[in-house]
PDB file of C-alpha atoms and ligand atoms in Angstrom:
ATOM      1  CA  MET A   1    -117.283   8.566-129.332  1.00 88.00           C
ATOM      2  CA  ALA A   2    -120.017  11.358-128.049  1.00 97.00           C
ATOM      3  CA  LEU A   3    -120.800  12.234-124.662  1.00 98.00           C
ATOM      4  CA  ILE A   4    -124.325  11.210-123.844  1.00 98.00           C
ATOM      5  CA  ALA A   5    -127.076  13.504-121.811  1.00 98.00           C
ATOM      6  CA  PRO A   6    -130.236  12.319-121.640  1.00 98.00           C
ATOM      7  CA  SER A   7    -132.901  14.747-121.110  1.00 98.00           C
ATOM      8  CA  ILE A   8    -135.343  13.723-118.294  1.00 97.00           C
ATOM      9  CA  LEU A   9    -138.412  15.568-120.007  1.00 96.00           C
ATOM     10  CA  THR A  10    -139.747  12.002-121.016  1.00 93.00           C
ATOM     11  CA  ALA A  11    -138.528   9.999-118.465  1.00 96.00           C
ATOM     12  CA  ASP A  12    -141.652   8.466-115.995  1.00 95.00           C
ATOM     13  CA  TRP A  13    -141.823  11.779-113.614  1.00 95.00           C
ATOM     14  CA  LEU A  14    -143.669   9.612-111.274  1.00 96.00           C
ATOM     15  CA  ASP A  15    -140.450   7.032-110.721  1.00 96.00           C
ATOM     16  CA  LEU A  16    -137.652  10.140-111.662  1.00 97.00           C
ATOM     17  CA  ARG A  17    -135.342   8.529-109.032  1.00 98.00           C
ATOM     18  CA  GLY A  18    -135.772   4.851-110.631  1.00 97.00           C
ATOM     19  CA  ALA A  19    -135.151   6.635-114.136  1.00 97.00           C
ATOM     20  CA  LEU A  20    -132.332   8.807-112.970  1.00 98.00           C
ATOM     21  CA  ARG A  21    -130.506   5.174-111.773  1.00 98.00           C
ATOM     22  CA  ALA A  22    -131.457   3.802-114.848  1.00 98.00           C
ATOM     23  CA  ALA A  23    -129.572   5.994-117.160  1.00 98.00           C
ATOM     24  CA  SER A  24    -126.638   6.711-114.210  1.00 98.00           C
ATOM     25  CA  THR A  25    -124.370   5.405-116.842  1.00 98.00           C
ATOM     26  CA  ALA A  26    -124.854   8.360-119.179  1.00 98.00           C
ATOM     27  CA  ASP A  27    -122.651  11.343-118.603  1.00 98.00           C
ATOM     28  CA  ILE A  28    -124.476  14.288-118.255  1.00 98.00           C
ATOM     29  CA  PHE A  29    -128.382  15.136-117.415  1.00 98.00           C
ATOM     30  CA  HIS A  30    -130.101  17.425-119.096  1.00 98.00           C
ATOM     31  CA  LEU A  31    -132.816  19.584-117.500  1.00 98.00           C
ATOM     32  CA  ASP A  32    -135.313  21.267-120.357  1.00 98.00           C
ATOM     33  CA  VAL A  33    -136.888  23.980-118.010  1.00 98.00           C
ATOM     34  CA  MET A  34    -140.002  25.501-119.943  1.00 98.00           C
ATOM     35  CA  ASP A  35    -141.881  28.466-118.666  1.00 98.00           C
ATOM     36  CA  GLY A  36    -144.642  28.734-121.677  1.00 98.00           C
ATOM     37  CA  HIS A  37    -143.337  31.758-123.238  1.00 98.00           C
ATOM     38  CA  PHE A  38    -140.521  30.948-125.045  1.00 98.00           C
ATOM     39  CA  VAL A  39    -141.940  27.872-125.680  1.00 98.00           C
ATOM     40  CA  PRO A  40    -145.332  26.544-125.424  1.00 97.00           C
ATOM     41  CA  ASN A  41    -144.482  24.043-122.772  1.00 98.00           C
ATOM     42  CA  LEU A  42    -144.076  23.878-119.006  1.00 97.00           C
ATOM     43  CA  THR A  43    -142.286  21.749-117.243  1.00 98.00           C
ATOM     44  CA  PHE A  44    -140.282  22.423-113.409  1.00 96.00           C
ATOM     45  CA  GLY A  45    -138.542  24.619-111.455  1.00 97.00           C
ATOM     46  CA  PRO A  46    -135.193  25.106-109.180  1.00 98.00           C
ATOM     47  CA  PRO A  47    -136.705  22.547-106.926  1.00 98.00           C
ATOM     48  CA  LEU A  48    -136.870  19.560-108.976  1.00 98.00           C
ATOM     49  CA  VAL A  49    -133.566  20.789-110.319  1.00 98.00           C
ATOM     50  CA  ALA A  50    -131.898  20.673-106.563  1.00 98.00           C
ATOM     51  CA  ALA A  51    -133.848  17.330-106.339  1.00 98.00           C
ATOM     52  CA  VAL A  52    -132.085  15.701-109.411  1.00 98.00           C
ATOM     53  CA  CYS A  53    -128.703  17.142-108.372  1.00 98.00           C
ATOM     54  CA  ALA A  54    -129.315  16.135-104.418  1.00 98.00           C
ATOM     55  CA  GLU A  55    -129.686  12.412-106.203  1.00 98.00           C
ATOM     56  CA  THR A  56    -127.193  11.641-109.035  1.00 98.00           C
ATOM     57  CA  ALA A  57    -123.337  12.599-108.893  1.00 97.00           C
ATOM     58  CA  LEU A  58    -123.555  13.160-112.496  1.00 98.00           C
ATOM     59  CA  PRO A  59    -123.408  16.522-113.532  1.00 98.00           C
ATOM     60  CA  VAL A  60    -126.556  18.452-114.350  1.00 98.00           C
ATOM     61  CA  GLU A  61    -126.895  21.021-116.808  1.00 98.00           C
ATOM     62  CA  CYS A  62    -130.796  23.200-117.102  1.00 98.00           C
ATOM     63  CA  HIS A  63    -131.595  23.908-120.685  1.00 98.00           C
ATOM     64  CA  LEU A  64    -133.143  27.303-120.132  1.00 98.00           C
ATOM     65  CA  MET A  65    -136.110  27.553-122.594  1.00 98.00           C
ATOM     66  CA  VAL A  66    -137.770  30.450-120.771  1.00 98.00           C
ATOM     67  CA  GLU A  67    -138.315  34.356-122.211  1.00 97.00           C
ATOM     68  CA  ARG A  68    -136.299  35.800-118.923  1.00 96.00           C
ATOM     69  CA  PRO A  69    -133.550  33.891-118.446  1.00 98.00           C
ATOM     70  CA  GLY A  70    -131.666  36.584-116.167  1.00 97.00           C
ATOM     71  CA  ASP A  71    -134.187  36.501-113.658  1.00 97.00           C
ATOM     72  CA  LEU A  72    -133.484  32.967-113.165  1.00 97.00           C
ATOM     73  CA  LEU A  73    -129.995  32.592-113.385  1.00 98.00           C
ATOM     74  CA  GLY A  74    -129.277  32.401-109.800  1.00 98.00           C
ATOM     75  CA  ARG A  75    -132.283  30.130-108.612  1.00 98.00           C
ATOM     76  CA  TYR A  76    -130.874  27.049-110.873  1.00 98.00           C
ATOM     77  CA  ALA A  77    -127.346  28.155-110.183  1.00 98.00           C
ATOM     78  CA  GLU A  78    -128.231  27.349-106.301  1.00 98.00           C
ATOM     79  CA  ALA A  79    -130.300  24.800-107.434  1.00 98.00           C
ATOM     80  CA  GLY A  80    -126.929  23.164-108.052  1.00 98.00           C
ATOM     81  CA  ALA A  81    -127.045  22.950-111.959  1.00 98.00           C
ATOM     82  CA  ARG A  82    -123.176  22.877-113.024  1.00 98.00           C
ATOM     83  CA  ARG A  83    -123.954  24.029-116.629  1.00 98.00           C
ATOM     84  CA  LEU A  84    -126.636  26.463-117.509  1.00 98.00           C
ATOM     85  CA  ILE A  85    -127.433  26.993-121.218  1.00 99.00           C
ATOM     86  CA  VAL A  86    -129.870  29.848-122.407  1.00 98.00           C
ATOM     87  CA  HIS A  87    -130.778  30.819-125.726  1.00 98.00           C
ATOM     88  CA  ALA A  88    -129.710  33.423-127.892  1.00 98.00           C
ATOM     89  CA  GLU A  89    -132.847  34.618-128.953  1.00 98.00           C
ATOM     90  CA  ALA A  90    -134.106  35.300-125.466  1.00 98.00           C
ATOM     91  CA  THR A  91    -132.100  38.378-124.778  1.00 97.00           C
ATOM     92  CA  PRO A  92    -130.926  41.495-125.846  1.00 96.00           C
ATOM     93  CA  HIS A  93    -127.760  41.435-123.516  1.00 97.00           C
ATOM     94  CA  LEU A  94    -126.547  37.653-124.371  1.00 98.00           C
ATOM     95  CA  HIS A  95    -122.826  39.056-123.303  1.00 98.00           C
ATOM     96  CA  ARG A  96    -123.709  39.972-119.773  1.00 98.00           C
ATOM     97  CA  LEU A  97    -125.793  36.817-118.936  1.00 98.00           C
ATOM     98  CA  VAL A  98    -123.100  34.318-119.859  1.00 98.00           C
ATOM     99  CA  GLU A  99    -120.717  36.905-117.435  1.00 98.00           C
ATOM    100  CA  GLU A 100    -123.301  36.558-115.017  1.00 98.00           C
ATOM    101  CA  ILE A 101    -123.295  32.978-115.223  1.00 98.00           C
ATOM    102  CA  HIS A 102    -119.848  32.858-114.704  1.00 98.00           C
ATOM    103  CA  ARG A 103    -119.901  34.936-111.674  1.00 98.00           C
ATOM    104  CA  LEU A 104    -122.804  32.081-110.187  1.00 98.00           C
ATOM    105  CA  GLY A 105    -120.014  30.073-110.697  1.00 98.00           C
ATOM    106  CA  ALA A 106    -121.626  27.560-113.399  1.00 98.00           C
ATOM    107  CA  GLU A 107    -120.482  26.601-116.829  1.00 98.00           C
ATOM    108  CA  ALA A 108    -122.031  29.347-119.961  1.00 98.00           C
ATOM    109  CA  GLY A 109    -123.714  27.624-122.633  1.00 98.00           C
ATOM    110  CA  VAL A 110    -125.798  28.914-125.236  1.00 99.00           C
ATOM    111  CA  ALA A 111    -128.874  27.538-127.240  1.00 99.00           C
ATOM    112  CA  LEU A 112    -129.753  28.084-131.371  1.00 98.00           C
ATOM    113  CA  ASN A 113    -132.891  27.416-132.612  1.00 98.00           C
ATOM    114  CA  PRO A 114    -133.111  26.438-136.048  1.00 98.00           C
ATOM    115  CA  GLY A 115    -134.740  29.038-137.314  1.00 98.00           C
ATOM    116  CA  SER A 116    -131.202  31.482-135.648  1.00 98.00           C
ATOM    117  CA  PRO A 117    -127.916  31.618-137.966  1.00 98.00           C
ATOM    118  CA  LEU A 118    -124.834  30.905-135.984  1.00 98.00           C
ATOM    119  CA  ALA A 119    -123.938  34.912-136.286  1.00 98.00           C
ATOM    120  CA  LEU A 120    -125.708  35.356-133.320  1.00 98.00           C
ATOM    121  CA  VAL A 121    -123.174  33.727-131.167  1.00 98.00           C
ATOM    122  CA  GLU A 122    -120.306  34.510-132.805  1.00 97.00           C
ATOM    123  CA  GLU A 123    -119.266  37.610-130.208  1.00 98.00           C
ATOM    124  CA  VAL A 124    -119.485  35.334-127.271  1.00 98.00           C
ATOM    125  CA  ALA A 125    -118.525  32.046-129.016  1.00 98.00           C
ATOM    126  CA  GLY A 126    -114.867  33.057-127.240  1.00 97.00           C
ATOM    127  CA  ASP A 127    -116.240  33.265-123.742  1.00 98.00           C
ATOM    128  CA  ILE A 128    -118.837  30.628-123.405  1.00 98.00           C
ATOM    129  CA  GLU A 129    -117.854  26.431-122.635  1.00 98.00           C
ATOM    130  CA  LEU A 130    -121.088  25.164-125.341  1.00 98.00           C
ATOM    131  CA  LEU A 131    -123.162  25.663-127.841  1.00 98.00           C
ATOM    132  CA  LEU A 132    -126.219  23.853-128.290  1.00 98.00           C
ATOM    133  CA  VAL A 133    -127.638  23.478-131.659  1.00 98.00           C
ATOM    134  CA  MET A 134    -131.337  22.579-131.703  1.00 98.00           C
ATOM    135  CA  THR A 135    -132.170  19.686-134.110  1.00 98.00           C
ATOM    136  CA  VAL A 136    -136.032  19.853-132.815  1.00 98.00           C
ATOM    137  CA  ASP A 137    -137.928  23.251-132.803  1.00 98.00           C
ATOM    138  CA  PRO A 138    -137.793  23.622-128.779  1.00 98.00           C
ATOM    139  CA  GLY A 139    -140.849  22.947-126.566  1.00 97.00           C
ATOM    140  CA  PHE A 140    -141.077  19.041-126.908  1.00 96.00           C
ATOM    141  CA  GLY A 141    -139.825  15.896-126.758  1.00 95.00           C
ATOM    142  CA  GLY A 142    -140.271  12.915-129.253  1.00 95.00           C
ATOM    143  CA  GLN A 143    -139.997  15.235-132.502  1.00 97.00           C
ATOM    144  CA  SER A 144    -137.919  14.199-135.431  1.00 98.00           C
ATOM    145  CA  LEU A 145    -134.504  15.044-135.760  1.00 98.00           C
ATOM    146  CA  LEU A 146    -134.119  18.079-138.389  1.00 98.00           C
ATOM    147  CA  THR A 147    -131.427  16.949-140.951  1.00 97.00           C
ATOM    148  CA  SER A 148    -130.883  20.449-142.026  1.00 97.00           C
ATOM    149  CA  GLN A 149    -129.074  21.421-138.459  1.00 98.00           C
ATOM    150  CA  LEU A 150    -126.020  19.001-139.475  1.00 98.00           C
ATOM    151  CA  ARG A 151    -124.817  21.781-141.635  1.00 98.00           C
ATOM    152  CA  LYS A 152    -124.929  24.378-138.760  1.00 98.00           C
ATOM    153  CA  ILE A 153    -123.366  22.000-136.723  1.00 98.00           C
ATOM    154  CA  ARG A 154    -119.995  21.642-139.677  1.00 98.00           C
ATOM    155  CA  GLU A 155    -120.169  25.021-139.705  1.00 98.00           C
ATOM    156  CA  ALA A 156    -119.751  25.351-135.778  1.00 98.00           C
ATOM    157  CA  ARG A 157    -117.065  23.094-135.532  1.00 98.00           C
ATOM    158  CA  THR A 158    -115.203  24.521-138.860  1.00 97.00           C
ATOM    159  CA  ARG A 159    -115.435  28.117-137.157  1.00 97.00           C
ATOM    160  CA  PHE A 160    -115.546  27.636-133.403  1.00 97.00           C
ATOM    161  CA  PRO A 161    -112.840  24.713-132.858  1.00 95.00           C
ATOM    162  CA  ASP A 162    -112.439  24.975-129.085  1.00 93.00           C
ATOM    163  CA  LEU A 163    -116.058  25.073-128.280  1.00 97.00           C
ATOM    164  CA  ALA A 164    -117.817  22.023-126.874  1.00 98.00           C
ATOM    165  CA  ILE A 165    -121.038  21.372-129.442  1.00 98.00           C
ATOM    166  CA  GLU A 166    -124.488  19.557-128.282  1.00 98.00           C
ATOM    167  CA  ALA A 167    -126.902  18.275-130.476  1.00 98.00           C
ATOM    168  CA  ASP A 168    -130.283  18.329-129.088  1.00 98.00           C
ATOM    169  CA  GLY A 169    -133.431  16.701-130.010  1.00 98.00           C
ATOM    170  CA  GLY A 170    -134.790  13.850-132.300  1.00 98.00           C
ATOM    171  CA  ILE A 171    -131.721  11.848-131.799  1.00 98.00           C
ATOM    172  CA  ASN A 172    -131.447   8.130-131.696  1.00 97.00           C
ATOM    173  CA  ALA A 173    -129.313   4.993-132.351  1.00 96.00           C
ATOM    174  CA  GLN A 174    -129.913   5.519-136.109  1.00 97.00           C
ATOM    175  CA  ASN A 175    -128.919   9.234-136.888  1.00 98.00           C
ATOM    176  CA  ALA A 176    -126.471   9.502-133.561  1.00 98.00           C
ATOM    177  CA  GLY A 177    -123.385   8.721-136.303  1.00 97.00           C
ATOM    178  CA  ASP A 178    -124.386  11.041-138.659  1.00 98.00           C
ATOM    179  CA  VAL A 179    -124.898  14.210-135.765  1.00 98.00           C
ATOM    180  CA  ALA A 180    -121.594  13.417-134.246  1.00 98.00           C
ATOM    181  CA  ALA A 181    -119.582  13.167-137.439  1.00 97.00           C
ATOM    182  CA  ALA A 182    -120.853  16.655-138.059  1.00 98.00           C
ATOM    183  CA  GLY A 183    -119.433  17.767-134.594  1.00 97.00           C
ATOM    184  CA  ALA A 184    -121.720  17.062-132.156  1.00 98.00           C
ATOM    185  CA  GLY A 185    -119.230  15.825-129.043  1.00 98.00           C
ATOM    186  CA  ILE A 186    -122.367  15.700-126.801  1.00 98.00           C
ATOM    187  CA  LEU A 187    -126.037  13.826-128.073  1.00 98.00           C
ATOM    188  CA  VAL A 188    -128.714  15.366-125.726  1.00 98.00           C
ATOM    189  CA  THR A 189    -131.439  12.618-125.846  1.00 97.00           C
ATOM    190  CA  GLY A 190    -134.876  11.621-124.176  1.00 97.00           C
ATOM    191  CA  SER A 191    -137.281   9.454-125.699  1.00 96.00           C
ATOM    192  CA  SER A 192    -134.555   6.999-126.850  1.00 95.00           C
ATOM    193  CA  VAL A 193    -133.205   6.848-123.952  1.00 97.00           C
ATOM    194  CA  PHE A 194    -136.986   6.402-121.874  1.00 97.00           C
ATOM    195  CA  ALA A 195    -138.818   5.741-124.337  1.00 87.00           C
ATOM    196  CA  ARG A 196    -141.222   2.967-122.607  1.00 86.00           C
ATOM    197  CA  ASP A 197    -140.294  -0.296-121.738  1.00 83.00           C
ATOM    198  CA  SER A 198    -136.747   0.088-123.015  1.00 88.00           C
ATOM    199  CA  ASN A 199    -133.854  -0.128-120.571  1.00 96.00           C
ATOM    200  CA  PRO A 200    -132.118   3.441-120.449  1.00 98.00           C
ATOM    201  CA  ALA A 201    -128.203   1.671-120.162  1.00 97.00           C
ATOM    202  CA  GLU A 202    -128.441  -0.385-122.815  1.00 97.00           C
ATOM    203  CA  ARG A 203    -129.873   2.613-124.989  1.00 97.00           C
ATOM    204  CA  ILE A 204    -126.856   4.674-123.495  1.00 98.00           C
ATOM    205  CA  ALA A 205    -124.542   2.515-124.646  1.00 97.00           C
ATOM    206  CA  GLN A 206    -126.292   1.571-128.432  1.00 97.00           C
ATOM    207  CA  LEU A 207    -126.352   5.961-128.592  1.00 97.00           C
ATOM    208  CA  ARG A 208    -122.267   5.786-127.568  1.00 97.00           C
ATOM    209  CA  ALA A 209    -121.700   2.901-129.930  1.00 97.00           C
ATOM    210  CA  ALA A 210    -123.796   4.578-132.685  1.00 97.00           C
ATOM    211  CA  SER A 211    -121.732   7.717-132.031  1.00 96.00           C
ATOM    212  CA  GLY A 212    -118.265   6.671-132.644  1.00 89.00           C
ATOM    213  CA  ARG A 213    -119.455   4.938-135.577  1.00 62.00           C
TER     214      ARG A 213
HETATM  215  C1  DX5 B 301    -136.971  19.919-126.589  1.00 83.48           C
HETATM  216  C2  DX5 B 301    -135.728  19.774-125.543  1.00 83.48           C
HETATM  217  C3  DX5 B 301    -134.984  18.806-125.709  1.00 83.48           C
HETATM  218  C4  DX5 B 301    -135.776  17.245-125.989  1.00 83.48           C
HETATM  219  C5  DX5 B 301    -135.109  16.101-126.265  1.00 83.48           C
HETATM  220  O1  DX5 B 301    -137.576  21.329-126.320  1.00 83.48           O
HETATM  221  O2  DX5 B 301    -134.916  20.393-125.456  1.00 83.48           O
HETATM  222  O3  DX5 B 301    -133.670  17.881-124.429  1.00 83.48           O
HETATM  223  O4  DX5 B 301    -136.315  17.064-124.504  1.00 83.48           O
HETATM  224  O5  DX5 B 301    -135.854  14.857-125.901  1.00 83.48           O
HETATM  225  P1  DX5 B 301    -136.099  14.001-127.364  1.00 83.48           P
HETATM  226  O6  DX5 B 301    -134.691  13.091-127.758  1.00 83.48           O
HETATM  227  O7  DX5 B 301    -137.708  12.970-127.092  1.00 83.48           O
HETATM  228  O8  DX5 B 301    -136.136  14.928-128.501  1.00 83.48           O
HETATM  229 ZN1   ZN B 302    -132.988  20.756-124.480  1.00 83.48          ZN
END
């Protein structure tokens, strides 16, 4: 069965404490940091990450959808993020960023947009803990899964057998089995856990069960 990483992007931000508690049966919390430049949306900074880290016992990862990740790594590590995920498309110095993340004491993840080939990560694949394959174009929750990315997940599973592979975007109980079968061991999911009037614990259990089929 896959690990489940709820994204709080689509949670009720006016009751974030309640959302974290309702989803506390998950494995990881996934925080989508957006700077309004790398993606056309703006979300939250280190203070909110610190508040989430103080509120939950689960590991917190920051998905940094930002233009200058190197400028921000220290602040998100200091806020308590266990894993920092940077986009390969956001830097010409990916190896240096990975080393900096490790120097800060966090796990290093690299994310690839749907239009980016696995080749962008092959030189650092042996140095990182996680590869995040975007299954939507980044910037917003509630989008539909791009099934074209399942091939990329399958190829990554074959080429990088020791690497944790995470899929992010448009994942629900109907497609979680396909995404996990392709090779994703961690499923990021926002709107299918925090949908209005949903029971996050039930949704998480459904996703886990669906991923194990
Ligand atoms: C999109 C984010 C995803 C998104 C997932 O840019 O990286 O983590 O919030 O939300 P859903 O599951 O609604 O696609
Ligand atoms: Zn994300």
